Amino acid sequence: MDGKVIVVTGGLGALGRIVVDEALVRGARVASVDHAPTQVPATPDQLELGGIDLTDAAQAKKAIDAAASHFGKLDALINIAGGFAFEAVADGDPKTWQRMYALNVTTALNASRAAIPHLSRSAAGRIVNVGAMGALQAGAGMGAYAASKAGVHRLTEALAAEQKGRITVNAVLPSIIDTAANRASMPKADFTKWVSPKELADVILFLASDAASAVTGALIPVSGRV
């Protein structure tokens, strides 16, 4: 990925940091866009843009434009920003559904819209979204989250059709990601069966690479070791 410029939304989170680090190792230049604050100084290879509310279209555009301006171009957008809620449908808070849609669908939509003009000028423009295997068949307590991630899947397919021949658009659908937060919330689970952030990052960065030029509109399950 030498010379590629990548924007990673949610780039300061558990998965985002791994994707950013792996992209840098492979020779890419990376901008992390996140709601969390940051005071890390910019370098020729790395830029952190913190305090960004990607549910706001204007803020998303300002951040994407700043990244493209800093590096002089944009080749790939990786949409990792999102959220999770576990709540029963019958007695849950209706606002949870709005929050899940905003965090998972609206963030990807706003970032993608802002990035498309820049990606269209790349010889190999890429968008990679993060969906969820749990959105293929929702279990109890997963209604709001699964519905929002299903929205990410449909967004991916629609964008892929609209941008075909110009930008590839794909999504990874992870099972449970092996993070410290997930281990803490499910201490009795078999962590060896979860997908590691590194495994997931490898698939994401493949889809963002030149080697994936023939893949678009794909929803790729990433389940880890079974």
mmCIF file of C-alpha atoms in Angstrom:
data_model
loop_
_atom_site.group_PDB
_atom_site.id
_atom_site.type_symbol
_atom_site.label_atom_id
_atom_site.label_comp_id
_atom_site.label_asym_id
_atom_site.label_seq_id
_atom_site.Cartn_x
_atom_site.Cartn_y
_atom_site.Cartn_z
ATOM 1 C CA MET A 1 0.000 0.000 0.000
ATOM 2 C CA ASP A 2 2.990 2.262 -0.526
ATOM 3 C CA GLY A 3 1.879 5.825 -1.105
ATOM 4 C CA LYS A 4 -1.825 5.174 -0.547
ATOM 5 C CA VAL A 5 -3.728 7.746 1.501
ATOM 6 C CA ILE A 6 -6.372 6.267 3.761
ATOM 7 C CA VAL A 7 -8.929 7.858 6.074
ATOM 8 C CA VAL A 8 -10.080 5.668 8.963
ATOM 9 C CA THR A 9 -13.171 6.815 10.845
ATOM 10 C CA GLY A 10 -13.199 5.590 14.422
ATOM 11 C CA GLY A 11 -9.437 5.482 14.013
ATOM 12 C CA LEU A 12 -8.764 6.043 17.722
ATOM 13 C CA GLY A 13 -10.818 3.041 18.842
ATOM 14 C CA ALA A 14 -9.772 -0.554 19.543
ATOM 15 C CA LEU A 15 -10.158 -1.816 15.968
ATOM 16 C CA GLY A 16 -9.364 1.525 14.364
ATOM 17 C CA ARG A 17 -5.924 1.792 15.972
ATOM 18 C CA ILE A 18 -4.982 -1.675 14.708
ATOM 19 C CA VAL A 19 -6.102 -0.833 11.174
ATOM 20 C CA VAL A 20 -4.173 2.441 11.275
ATOM 21 C CA ASP A 21 -1.009 0.765 12.582
ATOM 22 C CA GLU A 22 -1.199 -2.025 9.988
ATOM 23 C CA ALA A 23 -1.757 0.458 7.169
ATOM 24 C CA LEU A 24 1.259 2.493 8.267
ATOM 25 C CA VAL A 25 3.425 -0.632 8.393
ATOM 26 C CA ARG A 26 2.395 -1.365 4.807
ATOM 27 C CA GLY A 27 3.520 2.060 3.626
ATOM 28 C CA ALA A 28 0.243 3.964 3.593
ATOM 29 C CA ARG A 29 -0.318 7.463 4.916
ATOM 30 C CA VAL A 30 -3.269 7.577 7.278
ATOM 31 C CA ALA A 31 -5.724 10.054 8.746
ATOM 32 C CA SER A 32 -7.710 8.977 11.818
ATOM 33 C CA VAL A 33 -11.073 10.713 12.256
ATOM 34 C CA ASP A 34 -12.742 10.193 15.611
ATOM 35 C CA HIS A 35 -15.155 11.696 18.116
ATOM 36 C CA ALA A 36 -12.536 11.256 20.839
ATOM 37 C CA PRO A 37 -10.170 14.203 21.367
ATOM 38 C CA THR A 38 -6.540 14.099 20.307
ATOM 39 C CA GLN A 39 -3.546 16.415 20.529
ATOM 40 C CA VAL A 40 -1.122 14.293 18.526
ATOM 41 C CA PRO A 41 0.811 16.529 16.098
ATOM 42 C CA ALA A 42 0.471 15.837 12.398
ATOM 43 C CA THR A 43 3.329 14.244 10.466
ATOM 44 C CA PRO A 44 3.822 13.638 6.727
ATOM 45 C CA ASP A 45 2.518 10.075 7.221
ATOM 46 C CA GLN A 46 -0.107 10.411 9.919
ATOM 47 C CA LEU A 47 -2.877 12.816 10.884
ATOM 48 C CA GLU A 48 -5.322 12.576 13.785
ATOM 49 C CA LEU A 49 -8.532 14.603 13.656
ATOM 50 C CA GLY A 50 -10.310 14.358 16.995
ATOM 51 C CA GLY A 51 -13.516 15.844 18.329
ATOM 52 C CA ILE A 52 -15.356 15.167 15.068
ATOM 53 C CA ASP A 53 -19.081 14.367 15.145
ATOM 54 C CA LEU A 54 -19.563 12.286 12.010
ATOM 55 C CA THR A 55 -23.328 12.306 12.466
ATOM 56 C CA ASP A 56 -23.050 15.949 11.364
ATOM 57 C CA ALA A 57 -22.560 16.112 7.598
ATOM 58 C CA ALA A 58 -20.741 19.443 7.732
ATOM 59 C CA GLN A 59 -18.222 18.185 10.305
ATOM 60 C CA ALA A 60 -17.680 14.994 8.319
ATOM 61 C CA LYS A 61 -16.969 16.974 5.150
ATOM 62 C CA LYS A 62 -14.610 19.337 6.955
ATOM 63 C CA ALA A 63 -12.609 16.412 8.370
ATOM 64 C CA ILE A 64 -12.409 14.469 5.093
ATOM 65 C CA ASP A 65 -11.439 17.603 3.181
ATOM 66 C CA ALA A 66 -8.760 18.385 5.778
ATOM 67 C CA ALA A 67 -7.277 14.903 5.400
ATOM 68 C CA ALA A 68 -7.253 15.126 1.607
ATOM 69 C CA SER A 69 -5.673 18.571 1.795
ATOM 70 C CA HIS A 70 -2.989 17.439 4.251
ATOM 71 C CA PHE A 71 -1.891 14.504 2.096
ATOM 72 C CA GLY A 72 -2.761 15.943 -1.302
ATOM 73 C CA LYS A 73 -5.177 13.142 -2.228
ATOM 74 C CA LEU A 74 -7.390 10.367 -0.893
ATOM 75 C CA ASP A 75 -7.379 6.745 -2.065
ATOM 76 C CA ALA A 76 -9.476 4.878 0.500
ATOM 77 C CA LEU A 77 -12.059 5.461 3.208
ATOM 78 C CA ILE A 78 -12.502 2.864 5.951
ATOM 79 C CA ASN A 79 -15.666 3.408 7.989
ATOM 80 C CA ILE A 80 -15.151 1.886 11.438
ATOM 81 C CA ALA A 81 -16.922 4.535 13.556
ATOM 82 C CA GLY A 82 -20.039 3.110 15.179
ATOM 83 C CA GLY A 83 -21.694 1.914 18.350
ATOM 84 C CA PHE A 84 -23.413 -1.014 20.029
ATOM 85 C CA ALA A 85 -26.437 -1.447 22.276
ATOM 86 C CA PHE A 86 -27.982 -4.587 23.763
ATOM 87 C CA GLU A 87 -31.648 -3.980 24.501
ATOM 88 C CA ALA A 88 -34.922 -5.877 24.160
ATOM 89 C CA VAL A 89 -37.395 -4.519 21.626
ATOM 90 C CA ALA A 90 -40.519 -4.666 23.807
ATOM 91 C CA ASP A 91 -39.313 -2.629 26.774
ATOM 92 C CA GLY A 92 -36.350 -0.796 25.257
ATOM 93 C CA ASP A 93 -35.924 2.932 24.735
ATOM 94 C CA PRO A 94 -37.035 4.127 21.268
ATOM 95 C CA LYS A 95 -34.109 6.539 21.343
ATOM 96 C CA THR A 96 -31.745 3.561 21.211
ATOM 97 C CA TRP A 97 -32.916 2.856 17.653
ATOM 98 C CA GLN A 98 -32.252 6.457 16.653
ATOM 99 C CA ARG A 99 -28.830 6.387 18.308
ATOM 100 C CA MET A 100 -27.805 3.121 16.621
ATOM 101 C CA TYR A 101 -28.887 4.418 13.214
ATOM 102 C CA ALA A 102 -26.971 7.661 13.756
ATOM 103 C CA LEU A 103 -23.775 5.999 14.986
ATOM 104 C CA ASN A 104 -23.664 3.152 12.472
ATOM 105 C CA VAL A 105 -25.440 4.328 9.312
ATOM 106 C CA THR A 106 -25.297 8.121 9.363
ATOM 107 C CA THR A 107 -21.575 8.255 10.176
ATOM 108 C CA ALA A 108 -20.742 5.958 7.238
ATOM 109 C CA LEU A 109 -23.115 7.844 4.956
ATOM 110 C CA ASN A 110 -21.716 11.281 5.797
ATOM 111 C CA ALA A 111 -18.080 10.184 5.546
ATOM 112 C CA SER A 112 -18.704 8.387 2.243
ATOM 113 C CA ARG A 113 -20.510 11.341 0.693
ATOM 114 C CA ALA A 114 -17.680 13.641 1.736
ATOM 115 C CA ALA A 115 -15.014 11.260 0.418
ATOM 116 C CA ILE A 116 -16.532 10.403 -2.976
ATOM 117 C CA PRO A 117 -15.310 13.550 -4.788
ATOM 118 C CA HIS A 118 -11.757 12.860 -3.593
ATOM 119 C CA LEU A 119 -11.887 9.103 -4.194
ATOM 120 C CA SER A 120 -13.174 9.687 -7.725
ATOM 121 C CA ARG A 121 -9.844 11.305 -8.560
ATOM 122 C CA SER A 122 -7.892 8.266 -7.358
ATOM 123 C CA ALA A 123 -6.832 5.561 -9.787
ATOM 124 C CA ALA A 124 -8.128 3.000 -7.269
ATOM 125 C CA GLY A 125 -10.734 4.569 -4.996
ATOM 126 C CA ARG A 126 -11.962 2.339 -2.186
ATOM 127 C CA ILE A 127 -14.639 2.443 0.525
ATOM 128 C CA VAL A 128 -14.702 -0.308 3.153
ATOM 129 C CA ASN A 129 -17.535 -0.382 5.688
ATOM 130 C CA VAL A 130 -17.921 -2.444 8.853
ATOM 131 C CA GLY A 131 -21.208 -4.311 9.045
ATOM 132 C CA ALA A 132 -21.947 -7.246 11.333
ATOM 133 C CA MET A 133 -22.661 -10.957 11.092
ATOM 134 C CA GLY A 134 -25.272 -10.331 13.776
ATOM 135 C CA ALA A 135 -27.242 -8.266 11.263
ATOM 136 C CA LEU A 136 -27.764 -11.307 9.023
ATOM 137 C CA GLN A 137 -29.992 -12.897 11.666
ATOM 138 C CA ALA A 138 -30.657 -10.872 14.769
ATOM 139 C CA GLY A 139 -30.862 -12.508 18.163
ATOM 140 C CA ALA A 140 -32.653 -11.384 21.310
ATOM 141 C CA GLY A 141 -31.532 -7.964 22.463
ATOM 142 C CA MET A 142 -29.919 -7.211 19.105
ATOM 143 C CA GLY A 143 -32.820 -5.511 17.333
ATOM 144 C CA ALA A 144 -31.629 -1.906 17.203
ATOM 145 C CA TYR A 145 -27.993 -2.780 16.581
ATOM 146 C CA ALA A 146 -28.741 -5.404 13.932
ATOM 147 C CA ALA A 147 -31.208 -3.153 12.146
ATOM 148 C CA SER A 148 -28.640 -0.359 11.941
ATOM 149 C CA LYS A 149 -25.888 -2.684 10.717
ATOM 150 C CA ALA A 150 -28.296 -4.101 8.114
ATOM 151 C CA GLY A 151 -28.598 -0.495 6.993
ATOM 152 C CA VAL A 152 -24.820 -0.408 6.567
ATOM 153 C CA HIS A 153 -25.072 -3.519 4.380
ATOM 154 C CA ARG A 154 -27.698 -1.940 2.123
ATOM 155 C CA LEU A 155 -25.741 1.330 2.009
ATOM 156 C CA THR A 156 -22.699 -0.653 0.873
ATOM 157 C CA GLU A 157 -24.617 -2.370 -1.927
ATOM 158 C CA ALA A 158 -26.256 0.830 -3.149
ATOM 159 C CA LEU A 159 -22.989 2.781 -3.165
ATOM 160 C CA ALA A 160 -21.223 -0.057 -4.964
ATOM 161 C CA ALA A 161 -23.833 -0.007 -7.715
ATOM 162 C CA GLU A 162 -23.763 3.773 -8.015
ATOM 163 C CA GLN A 163 -19.957 4.032 -8.067
ATOM 164 C CA LYS A 164 -19.213 0.942 -10.160
ATOM 165 C CA GLY A 165 -16.244 1.532 -12.441
ATOM 166 C CA ARG A 166 -15.051 4.438 -10.310
ATOM 167 C CA ILE A 167 -14.897 3.406 -6.629
ATOM 168 C CA THR A 168 -15.188 -0.082 -5.123
ATOM 169 C CA VAL A 169 -17.412 -0.331 -2.055
ATOM 170 C CA ASN A 170 -17.387 -3.400 0.196
ATOM 171 C CA ALA A 171 -18.134 -4.339 3.789
ATOM 172 C CA VAL A 172 -16.668 -6.761 6.302
ATOM 173 C CA LEU A 173 -19.122 -8.517 8.616
ATOM 174 C CA PRO A 174 -17.260 -9.514 11.777
ATOM 175 C CA SER A 175 -18.567 -11.854 14.432
ATOM 176 C CA ILE A 176 -17.449 -10.936 17.957
ATOM 177 C CA ILE A 177 -14.185 -8.982 17.874
ATOM 178 C CA ASP A 178 -11.613 -9.917 20.499
ATOM 179 C CA THR A 179 -11.256 -6.610 22.327
ATOM 180 C CA ALA A 180 -10.692 -5.796 25.996
ATOM 181 C CA ALA A 181 -14.211 -4.371 26.257
ATOM 182 C CA ASN A 182 -15.821 -7.498 24.817
ATOM 183 C CA ARG A 183 -13.778 -9.758 27.095
ATOM 184 C CA ALA A 184 -14.880 -7.731 30.101
ATOM 185 C CA SER A 185 -18.555 -7.930 29.129
ATOM 186 C CA MET A 186 -18.426 -11.676 28.308
ATOM 187 C CA PRO A 187 -15.793 -13.084 30.699
ATOM 188 C CA LYS A 188 -16.964 -16.719 30.362
ATOM 189 C CA ALA A 189 -16.808 -16.808 26.553
ATOM 190 C CA ASP A 190 -14.236 -18.771 24.563
ATOM 191 C CA PHE A 191 -12.063 -15.925 23.289
ATOM 192 C CA THR A 192 -10.176 -18.236 20.931
ATOM 193 C CA LYS A 193 -13.265 -18.414 18.715
ATOM 194 C CA TRP A 194 -13.508 -14.661 18.289
ATOM 195 C CA VAL A 195 -11.981 -12.739 15.397
ATOM 196 C CA SER A 196 -8.879 -10.778 16.373
ATOM 197 C CA PRO A 197 -8.552 -7.104 15.400
ATOM 198 C CA LYS A 198 -5.425 -8.038 13.394
ATOM 199 C CA GLU A 199 -7.311 -10.685 11.390
ATOM 200 C CA LEU A 200 -10.085 -8.220 10.667
ATOM 201 C CA ALA A 201 -7.608 -5.480 9.771
ATOM 202 C CA ASP A 202 -5.953 -7.790 7.236
ATOM 203 C CA VAL A 203 -9.266 -8.303 5.414
ATOM 204 C CA ILE A 204 -10.136 -4.604 5.561
ATOM 205 C CA LEU A 205 -6.780 -3.549 4.147
ATOM 206 C CA PHE A 206 -6.985 -6.168 1.401
ATOM 207 C CA LEU A 207 -10.300 -4.628 0.298
ATOM 208 C CA ALA A 208 -8.634 -1.195 0.370
ATOM 209 C CA SER A 209 -5.720 -2.379 -1.760
ATOM 210 C CA ASP A 210 -5.089 -2.560 -5.499
ATOM 211 C CA ALA A 211 -5.389 -6.360 -5.301
ATOM 212 C CA ALA A 212 -9.134 -6.039 -4.601
ATOM 213 C CA SER A 213 -9.916 -4.107 -7.789
ATOM 214 C CA ALA A 214 -12.386 -6.778 -8.983
ATOM 215 C CA VAL A 215 -14.357 -6.885 -5.720
ATOM 216 C CA THR A 216 -17.253 -4.495 -5.164
ATOM 217 C CA GLY A 217 -20.637 -4.753 -3.470
ATOM 218 C CA ALA A 218 -19.399 -7.679 -1.368
ATOM 219 C CA LEU A 219 -20.498 -8.373 2.217
ATOM 220 C CA ILE A 220 -17.697 -10.533 3.609
ATOM 221 C CA PRO A 221 -18.220 -12.455 6.885
ATOM 222 C CA VAL A 222 -15.121 -12.544 9.098
ATOM 223 C CA SER A 223 -15.681 -15.050 11.869
ATOM 224 C CA GLY A 224 -12.187 -15.824 13.123
ATOM 225 C CA ARG A 225 -11.097 -19.294 14.228
ATOM 226 C CA VAL A 226 -13.787 -21.951 14.675
#
